[in-house]
Structure formats: C-alpha cells, structure tokens
Short mmCIF file of C-alpha atoms in Angstrom, two decimals:
data_model
loop_
_atom_site.label_atom_id
_atom_site.label_comp_id
_atom_site.label_asym_id
_atom_site.label_seq_id
_atom_site.Cartn_x
_atom_site.Cartn_y
_atom_site.Cartn_z
CA MET A 31 18.12 13.91 -29.53
CA SER A 32 15.65 13.18 -26.30
CA ALA A 33 16.82 10.15 -24.31
CA ALA A 34 13.84 8.58 -24.25
CA LEU A 35 14.38 8.77 -28.55
CA GLN A 36 18.14 7.69 -28.01
CA VAL A 37 17.17 4.57 -25.74
CA LYS A 38 14.84 3.52 -28.46
CA ARG A 39 16.52 3.87 -31.40
CA TRP A 40 19.90 1.68 -29.52
CA TRP A 41 16.80 -0.88 -27.90
CA ILE A 42 15.85 -1.36 -32.10
CA TYR A 43 19.79 -1.57 -32.47
CA GLN A 44 19.93 -4.70 -30.52
CA LYS A 45 16.76 -6.39 -31.02
CA GLU A 46 18.04 -6.74 -34.79
CA ARG A 47 22.04 -7.00 -34.62
CA PHE A 48 23.06 -7.66 -31.09
CA PRO A 49 19.91 -9.27 -28.95
CA LEU A 50 20.81 -8.96 -25.23
CA VAL A 51 18.86 -11.69 -24.09
CA ALA A 52 18.90 -14.49 -26.80
CA ASN A 53 23.38 -13.53 -26.53
CA GLY A 54 23.40 -13.27 -22.84
CA LEU A 55 21.89 -16.81 -22.42
CA LEU A 56 25.14 -18.45 -24.91
CA ILE A 57 27.29 -15.49 -23.09
CA GLY A 58 26.12 -16.67 -19.43
CA VAL A 59 26.19 -20.70 -20.27
CA PHE A 60 29.90 -19.91 -21.70
CA SER A 61 31.40 -18.34 -18.59
CA LEU A 62 29.94 -20.30 -16.10
CA ALA A 63 31.56 -23.67 -18.27
CA MET A 64 34.74 -22.07 -18.51
CA VAL A 65 35.18 -20.82 -15.40
CA GLY A 66 33.07 -23.45 -12.99
CA TYR A 67 34.02 -26.53 -14.30
CA PRO A 68 37.66 -25.40 -13.18
CA VAL A 69 36.39 -24.92 -10.13
CA VAL A 70 34.98 -27.43 -9.26
CA LEU A 71 37.40 -29.47 -10.27
CA ALA A 72 39.97 -28.17 -8.18
CA ASP A 73 36.66 -28.03 -5.18
CA MET A 74 37.13 -24.62 -4.39
CA GLY A 75 35.26 -20.89 -3.83
CA GLY A 76 35.65 -18.27 -5.66
CA GLN A 77 33.43 -18.87 -9.00
CA GLY A 78 31.23 -16.45 -7.93
CA ARG A 79 33.32 -13.52 -8.68
CA ALA A 80 35.19 -14.69 -11.08
CA SER A 81 32.44 -16.37 -13.50
CA LEU A 82 30.95 -12.52 -13.23
CA VAL A 83 33.73 -10.92 -14.18
CA ALA A 84 34.52 -13.67 -17.22
CA PHE A 85 30.84 -12.97 -17.96
CA LEU A 86 30.99 -9.19 -18.66
CA SER A 87 34.73 -9.56 -19.98
CA PHE A 88 33.12 -12.24 -22.86
CA PHE A 89 29.89 -10.28 -22.79
CA CYS A 90 32.59 -7.29 -24.28
CA THR A 91 34.42 -8.78 -26.28
CA PHE A 92 31.43 -10.79 -28.62
CA LEU A 93 30.20 -6.84 -28.99
CA GLN A 94 33.58 -5.74 -29.98
CA LEU A 95 32.90 -9.00 -32.88
CA ARG A 96 29.20 -7.31 -33.68
CA ILE A 97 30.95 -3.87 -33.97
CA ALA A 98 33.80 -5.11 -35.66
CA ASP A 99 31.76 -6.42 -38.11
CA GLU A 100 29.95 -3.50 -38.61
CA PHE A 101 33.26 -1.75 -39.51
CA LYS A 102 33.94 -4.36 -41.84
CA ASP A 103 30.84 -4.88 -43.98
CA TYR A 104 29.48 -1.51 -44.01
CA ASP A 105 30.31 -1.50 -47.98
CA GLU A 106 28.31 -4.70 -48.56
CA ASP A 107 25.41 -4.15 -46.81
CA CYS A 108 24.96 -0.57 -48.15
CA ARG A 109 24.96 -2.43 -51.24
CA TYR A 110 22.97 -5.34 -50.38
CA ARG A 111 21.15 -4.93 -47.13
CA PRO A 112 20.47 -1.58 -46.92
CA GLU A 113 17.79 -2.41 -44.27
CA ARG A 114 20.06 -2.94 -41.56
CA PRO A 115 20.40 -0.36 -38.64
CA VAL A 116 23.75 1.50 -39.83
CA PRO A 117 23.13 1.46 -43.88
CA ARG A 118 19.73 3.07 -43.36
CA GLY A 119 21.04 5.24 -40.14
CA LEU A 120 19.40 3.86 -37.30
CA VAL A 121 22.84 4.34 -35.27
CA GLN A 122 26.21 6.09 -36.59
CA LEU A 123 29.74 3.83 -36.97
CA GLN A 124 31.16 6.40 -34.83
CA GLU A 125 29.03 5.56 -31.84
CA LEU A 126 30.10 2.28 -32.22
CA LYS A 127 33.40 2.74 -32.38
CA VAL A 128 32.46 4.80 -28.86
CA LEU A 129 30.88 1.82 -27.23
CA ASP A 130 33.54 -0.30 -28.31
CA GLY A 131 36.37 1.57 -26.87
CA VAL A 132 34.10 2.12 -23.77
CA SER A 133 34.08 -1.49 -23.68
CA ARG A 134 37.32 -2.37 -23.96
CA GLY A 135 37.99 -0.19 -21.26
CA LEU A 136 35.04 -2.72 -18.49
CA GLN A 137 37.86 -4.68 -19.76
CA VAL A 138 40.30 -3.61 -18.41
CA ILE A 139 38.94 -2.53 -15.25
CA LEU A 140 37.47 -6.22 -14.48
CA ALA A 141 40.97 -7.92 -15.49
CA LEU A 142 42.02 -6.00 -12.99
CA LEU A 143 39.51 -6.96 -10.40
CA ILE A 144 41.67 -9.97 -10.78
CA SER A 145 44.62 -9.46 -11.10
CA PRO A 146 46.79 -7.67 -13.05
CA TYR A 147 48.85 -10.78 -15.15
CA LEU A 148 45.63 -10.91 -16.76
CA LEU A 149 46.13 -7.85 -18.46
CA VAL A 150 48.95 -10.04 -20.74
CA ALA A 151 46.00 -12.56 -21.71
CA LEU A 152 43.61 -9.96 -22.37
CA ALA A 153 46.16 -8.24 -24.86
CA LEU A 154 46.65 -11.21 -26.75
CA LEU A 155 42.83 -11.15 -26.92
CA TRP A 156 42.55 -7.61 -28.49
CA GLY A 157 45.87 -8.47 -30.72
CA TYR A 158 43.45 -11.71 -32.39
CA GLN A 159 40.24 -9.88 -32.33
CA GLY A 160 42.43 -6.95 -33.96
CA LEU A 161 44.04 -9.45 -37.29
CA MET A 162 39.78 -10.93 -37.91
CA GLY A 163 38.95 -6.72 -37.86
CA ALA A 164 41.78 -6.83 -40.80
CA GLU A 165 40.38 -9.63 -42.17
CA PHE A 166 44.28 -11.08 -41.34
CA PHE A 167 45.39 -8.53 -44.28
CA CYS A 168 43.71 -10.06 -47.12
CA PRO A 169 39.80 -9.68 -47.11
CA GLN A 170 39.08 -10.34 -50.86
CA TRP A 171 40.95 -13.71 -50.49
CA LEU A 172 39.88 -14.81 -47.49
CA LYS A 173 36.23 -14.42 -47.96
CA GLN A 174 36.49 -16.52 -51.49
CA GLN A 175 38.03 -18.79 -49.26
CA THR A 176 34.97 -20.36 -47.15
CA VAL A 177 36.05 -22.84 -44.97
CA LEU A 178 39.14 -21.00 -44.59
CA TYR A 179 37.55 -17.59 -43.27
CA LEU A 180 34.98 -20.38 -41.27
CA LEU A 181 38.49 -21.85 -39.36
CA SER A 182 40.18 -17.92 -38.67
CA HIS A 183 37.14 -16.79 -37.24
CA ASN A 184 35.83 -19.85 -35.15
CA LEU A 185 39.94 -19.65 -33.51
CA ILE A 186 39.29 -16.57 -31.20
CA LEU A 187 36.48 -18.42 -29.25
CA PRO A 188 39.24 -21.38 -27.81
CA ILE A 189 41.09 -18.65 -27.63
CA LEU A 190 38.80 -16.51 -25.26
CA GLY A 191 37.99 -19.72 -23.79
CA GLY A 192 41.00 -19.67 -22.37
CA TYR A 193 40.76 -15.90 -20.97
CA GLY A 194 38.23 -17.58 -19.17
CA LEU A 195 40.53 -20.26 -17.96
CA ALA A 196 43.19 -17.59 -17.33
CA ILE A 197 40.83 -15.97 -14.79
CA ALA A 198 39.98 -19.05 -13.04
CA ALA A 199 43.56 -20.13 -12.46
CA LEU A 200 44.46 -16.69 -11.05
CA THR A 201 41.23 -16.39 -8.69
CA LEU A 202 41.98 -20.44 -7.61
CA ASN A 203 45.34 -18.99 -7.37
CA GLN A 204 47.40 -22.29 -8.43
CA PRO A 205 46.85 -24.51 -12.56
CA ILE A 206 43.87 -24.94 -13.74
CA PRO A 207 43.26 -29.26 -13.64
CA LEU A 208 44.36 -30.23 -16.86
CA ALA A 209 40.67 -31.83 -17.42
CA ALA A 210 39.51 -28.30 -18.51
CA ILE A 211 41.72 -28.59 -21.55
CA TRP A 212 38.70 -30.25 -23.24
CA LEU A 213 37.12 -26.95 -22.90
CA LEU A 214 38.59 -25.42 -25.87
CA PRO A 215 38.04 -27.70 -28.11
CA LEU A 216 34.07 -27.80 -27.09
CA SER A 217 34.21 -24.01 -27.94
CA SER A 218 35.34 -24.55 -31.02
CA CYS A 219 32.73 -27.12 -32.04
CA HIS A 220 30.29 -24.82 -30.63
CA GLY A 221 31.00 -22.30 -32.18
CA PHE A 222 30.74 -23.74 -35.17
CA VAL A 223 27.30 -25.09 -34.71
CA ILE A 224 26.15 -21.85 -33.94
CA GLU A 225 27.65 -20.24 -37.25
CA ILE A 226 26.81 -22.80 -39.12
CA GLY A 227 23.50 -23.34 -37.71
CA ARG A 228 22.70 -19.51 -38.75
CA LYS A 229 24.10 -19.52 -41.68
CA ILE A 230 20.88 -23.00 -42.96
CA LEU A 231 18.34 -21.45 -44.92
CA PRO A 232 16.10 -22.30 -47.78
CA PRO A 233 15.93 -21.74 -51.41
CA LYS A 234 13.73 -18.68 -51.53
CA LEU A 235 15.20 -16.94 -48.53
CA GLU A 236 19.09 -16.91 -49.98
CA ARG A 237 20.30 -13.57 -51.03
CA ARG A 238 22.36 -12.16 -53.65
CA GLY A 239 25.20 -11.56 -51.79
CA VAL A 240 24.48 -12.58 -48.59
CA ALA A 241 26.96 -16.08 -48.27
CA THR A 242 24.77 -18.84 -46.29
CA TYR A 243 26.71 -21.98 -46.10
CA SER A 244 23.61 -23.90 -47.65
CA ARG A 245 23.69 -22.17 -50.47
CA ASP A 246 28.38 -22.39 -50.84
CA TRP A 247 27.89 -26.26 -49.44
CA GLY A 248 25.02 -27.06 -51.22
CA ARG A 249 21.58 -27.86 -48.03
CA ARG A 250 22.76 -31.45 -47.61
CA ASN A 251 26.45 -30.52 -47.27
CA ALA A 252 25.98 -27.97 -44.77
CA LEU A 253 23.42 -29.88 -42.38
CA VAL A 254 26.19 -32.93 -42.54
CA VAL A 255 29.10 -30.67 -40.75
CA TRP A 256 26.27 -29.37 -38.55
CA LEU A 257 25.59 -32.17 -37.56
CA LEU A 258 29.29 -33.66 -37.42
CA CYS A 259 30.63 -30.46 -35.42
CA LEU A 260 27.81 -31.11 -32.77
CA THR A 261 28.39 -34.62 -32.55
CA ALA A 262 32.30 -33.75 -32.00
CA GLY A 263 31.01 -31.56 -29.26
CA GLY A 264 28.80 -34.06 -27.58
CA VAL A 265 32.43 -36.35 -27.67
CA CYS A 266 33.71 -33.59 -26.25
CA THR A 267 31.30 -33.05 -23.41
CA ALA A 268 31.28 -36.43 -22.26
CA ILE A 269 34.48 -36.31 -22.55
CA ALA A 270 35.09 -33.33 -19.99
CA ALA A 271 32.05 -34.57 -18.50
CA GLN A 272 33.72 -37.97 -17.10
CA PRO A 273 36.11 -36.31 -13.83
CA LEU A 274 32.90 -34.97 -12.64
CA GLY A 275 31.20 -38.41 -12.71
CA LEU A 276 28.56 -37.43 -14.51
CA THR A 277 29.26 -39.11 -17.64
CA LEU A 278 26.30 -41.39 -17.90
CA GLY A 279 23.92 -38.44 -17.34
CA ILE A 280 24.83 -35.94 -19.71
CA THR A 281 25.44 -38.58 -22.36
CA THR A 282 21.52 -39.60 -22.11
CA VAL A 283 20.68 -35.93 -22.39
CA LEU A 284 22.81 -35.71 -25.83
CA PHE A 285 21.93 -38.80 -27.16
CA GLY A 286 18.10 -37.34 -26.34
CA LEU A 287 18.74 -33.98 -28.22
CA GLY A 288 20.80 -35.21 -30.15
CA ALA A 289 18.23 -37.69 -31.76
CA VAL A 290 15.43 -34.70 -32.33
CA VAL A 291 18.50 -32.37 -33.96
CA CYS A 292 19.04 -35.38 -36.23
CA GLY A 293 14.77 -35.45 -37.12
CA LEU A 294 14.87 -32.00 -38.09
CA ALA A 295 17.96 -32.09 -40.24
CA TYR A 296 15.89 -34.49 -42.00
CA LEU A 297 12.34 -32.64 -42.28
CA PHE A 298 14.45 -29.08 -43.11
CA LEU A 299 16.69 -31.44 -46.28
CA ASN A 300 13.51 -32.63 -47.51
CA TYR A 301 11.15 -30.09 -46.90
CA PRO A 302 13.23 -26.77 -46.23
CA SER A 303 10.92 -23.58 -44.79
CA ARG A 304 11.67 -20.64 -42.76
CA ARG A 305 10.53 -22.17 -39.93
CA GLY A 306 12.71 -25.38 -40.24
CA ALA A 307 15.81 -22.38 -40.82
CA GLN A 308 14.69 -20.76 -37.31
CA LEU A 309 14.08 -24.25 -36.11
CA ILE A 310 17.90 -25.40 -37.11
CA TYR A 311 19.06 -22.45 -35.47
CA GLY A 312 16.89 -22.61 -32.52
CA MET A 313 18.25 -26.41 -31.59
CA SER A 314 21.95 -25.04 -32.54
CA ALA A 315 21.63 -22.43 -29.86
CA LEU A 316 20.00 -25.01 -27.38
CA TRP A 317 22.64 -27.66 -27.39
CA VAL A 318 25.28 -25.10 -27.26
CA VAL A 319 23.25 -23.97 -23.80
CA VAL A 320 22.53 -27.82 -22.70
CA SER A 321 26.22 -28.86 -23.18
CA TYR A 322 28.05 -26.01 -21.58
CA GLY A 323 24.98 -26.20 -18.53
CA CYS A 324 26.03 -29.69 -17.86
CA LEU A 325 29.45 -28.90 -17.23
CA GLY A 326 29.48 -25.46 -15.63
CA GLY A 327 26.27 -25.35 -14.17
CA LEU A 328 25.06 -28.58 -13.22
CA PRO A 329 27.79 -29.30 -11.45
CA LEU A 330 27.85 -26.68 -8.57
CA VAL A 331 24.11 -28.22 -7.88
CA LEU A 332 24.91 -31.82 -7.66
CA VAL A 333 28.56 -32.00 -7.08
CA ARG A 334 29.58 -29.43 -4.25
#
C-alpha cells in the first residue's frame, strides 16, 4: 500500500473516530489547567515544559481509551454500526494495537523527562485503564447499569487530572497548592458534561443497539442531569478561581454562557432536532474550554 493511501486512510480514521483538532483543543485546555493553575498559584516557572508533557501524555491516554473502545465494541459495531472504520476494514485492530503500544512508549519517555517517580503515577493510570478495558470483569452486567457504567468510566478523568497535578508537583519540586485539588472534581463534572451531551439525541436519530442517555433516561431527565453537571462544574470553577482573584470575572462569564445553555436545553426539550443535538454537544465542549481556559490560560495572562 502506498504511503499516500496509508496517510489517507488514517486521516479518515481520525476524522471519524478521534478528530485531532477538536480533541486536541479539549485536551490542550485540560492539560493547561492541570499544570498552569498550580504553577501560577505557586508563583514559579517551568510551566511550558510541564504543560507540553501533560498535553502529549493526556493525548496518548485519550487515544488509548479510543483504541480500547474499538476492541471492546468490535462485535457490537459489526452488528449495529458496520459503517465505522474498523468493522468496514479501513483500519485493522492489530494496527491499532501497535499504535497503542507506541503511545505508551511515548508516555514513558515523557514521564522520564519530568522524573522517574512519575512512572509510579503512570502505572496507576494504566492500571485503571486496564480495568476499564476489561469492563471491570463484568461487561454484560455493567453495561446494563447505566449510571454505574457512567460513573466507573468517568473516574479516569480525575485520575488523569491527578497525573497532571503530579507533573506540576514534580516540576515545581514542591507540593501543589491545596486549592488545586478542586480541579479533580471539576474534571469529573466536565467529563459528565461531554459524555452526556454527546449522547442526547432526537427520537429520529436513535438507533437500535446504540445506547443514549436521551433514550435510557428520557429526554427531559437527560437534559436535567446534563444541566446539573454543568452547574456543578461551574461551582468548582468559581471556587478554584478564588485564590486567583478572578472569581467575579469568571463567574460572570459562566453565568452568561449558562443562560445560553439553558435556552438551548429548553429548545431541544420542546423541539428536538439533529441541529439541536449538535448544539448541545457543541455547547458542552465550549463550556469545558471556557472553564479550563479561565483557570489555566487566563491566569497566565492576567496574574503573572
């Protein structure tokens, strides 16, 4: 197979299953918050290298999670979603396995650039990924427990956030400020926002064999839970902003954005459509970007 064809099929794969730009933006603000926030509070340098290591490490982790899903869902995809890249033969599972191995090797190298001690945290992260990949050794039962399934998979985000804080602590060579702990429940809230937001669909887009929260919980309940997660994330963001002296400004921005979110939720509840579902998911991503950006990027501009 020619190099051009190889590039083309992997480009199609990333476009359909792991969009580099969209995922890169979300991972970028996530890593910047996890590293930039504690560095600003500690009033020390070294944020640039640490943020880059965190970004690349986080990117590898999310790629590994996507690859794990391809393996876990292969039989189900072949049955209900044969148009996806792996079932239709665009890429092979063995190729994804090699890509997974390469990404893990890169994570080890990146960890060593910070400190050998970071390998301990990386091992813990990989351990939980392994449990997720095995669906905690009870795949059929767990998939029937919608809330428990959501909670168990969401936990990877505060664990990954903790890995980012470990990068910051080892870079600073001192304990991170206590206020940075608020970033962990924040990452969990944002994970719920993205996960639930992408699986709220209008009735005409629901498919047999494809789980969505709008079908499992009902459209109204799914939207209520989504809004509650947004609110919880906003509260965590406001609390974390206090040591930065930016609470009023950040809260004002979140209130304004929240008003738009509530309006979209009301419209989708009463007039569900494909466009409305796209806006719900788009607003989920925007909320996360704004929140993390306020805590990670904005302080670097205004505080330092």
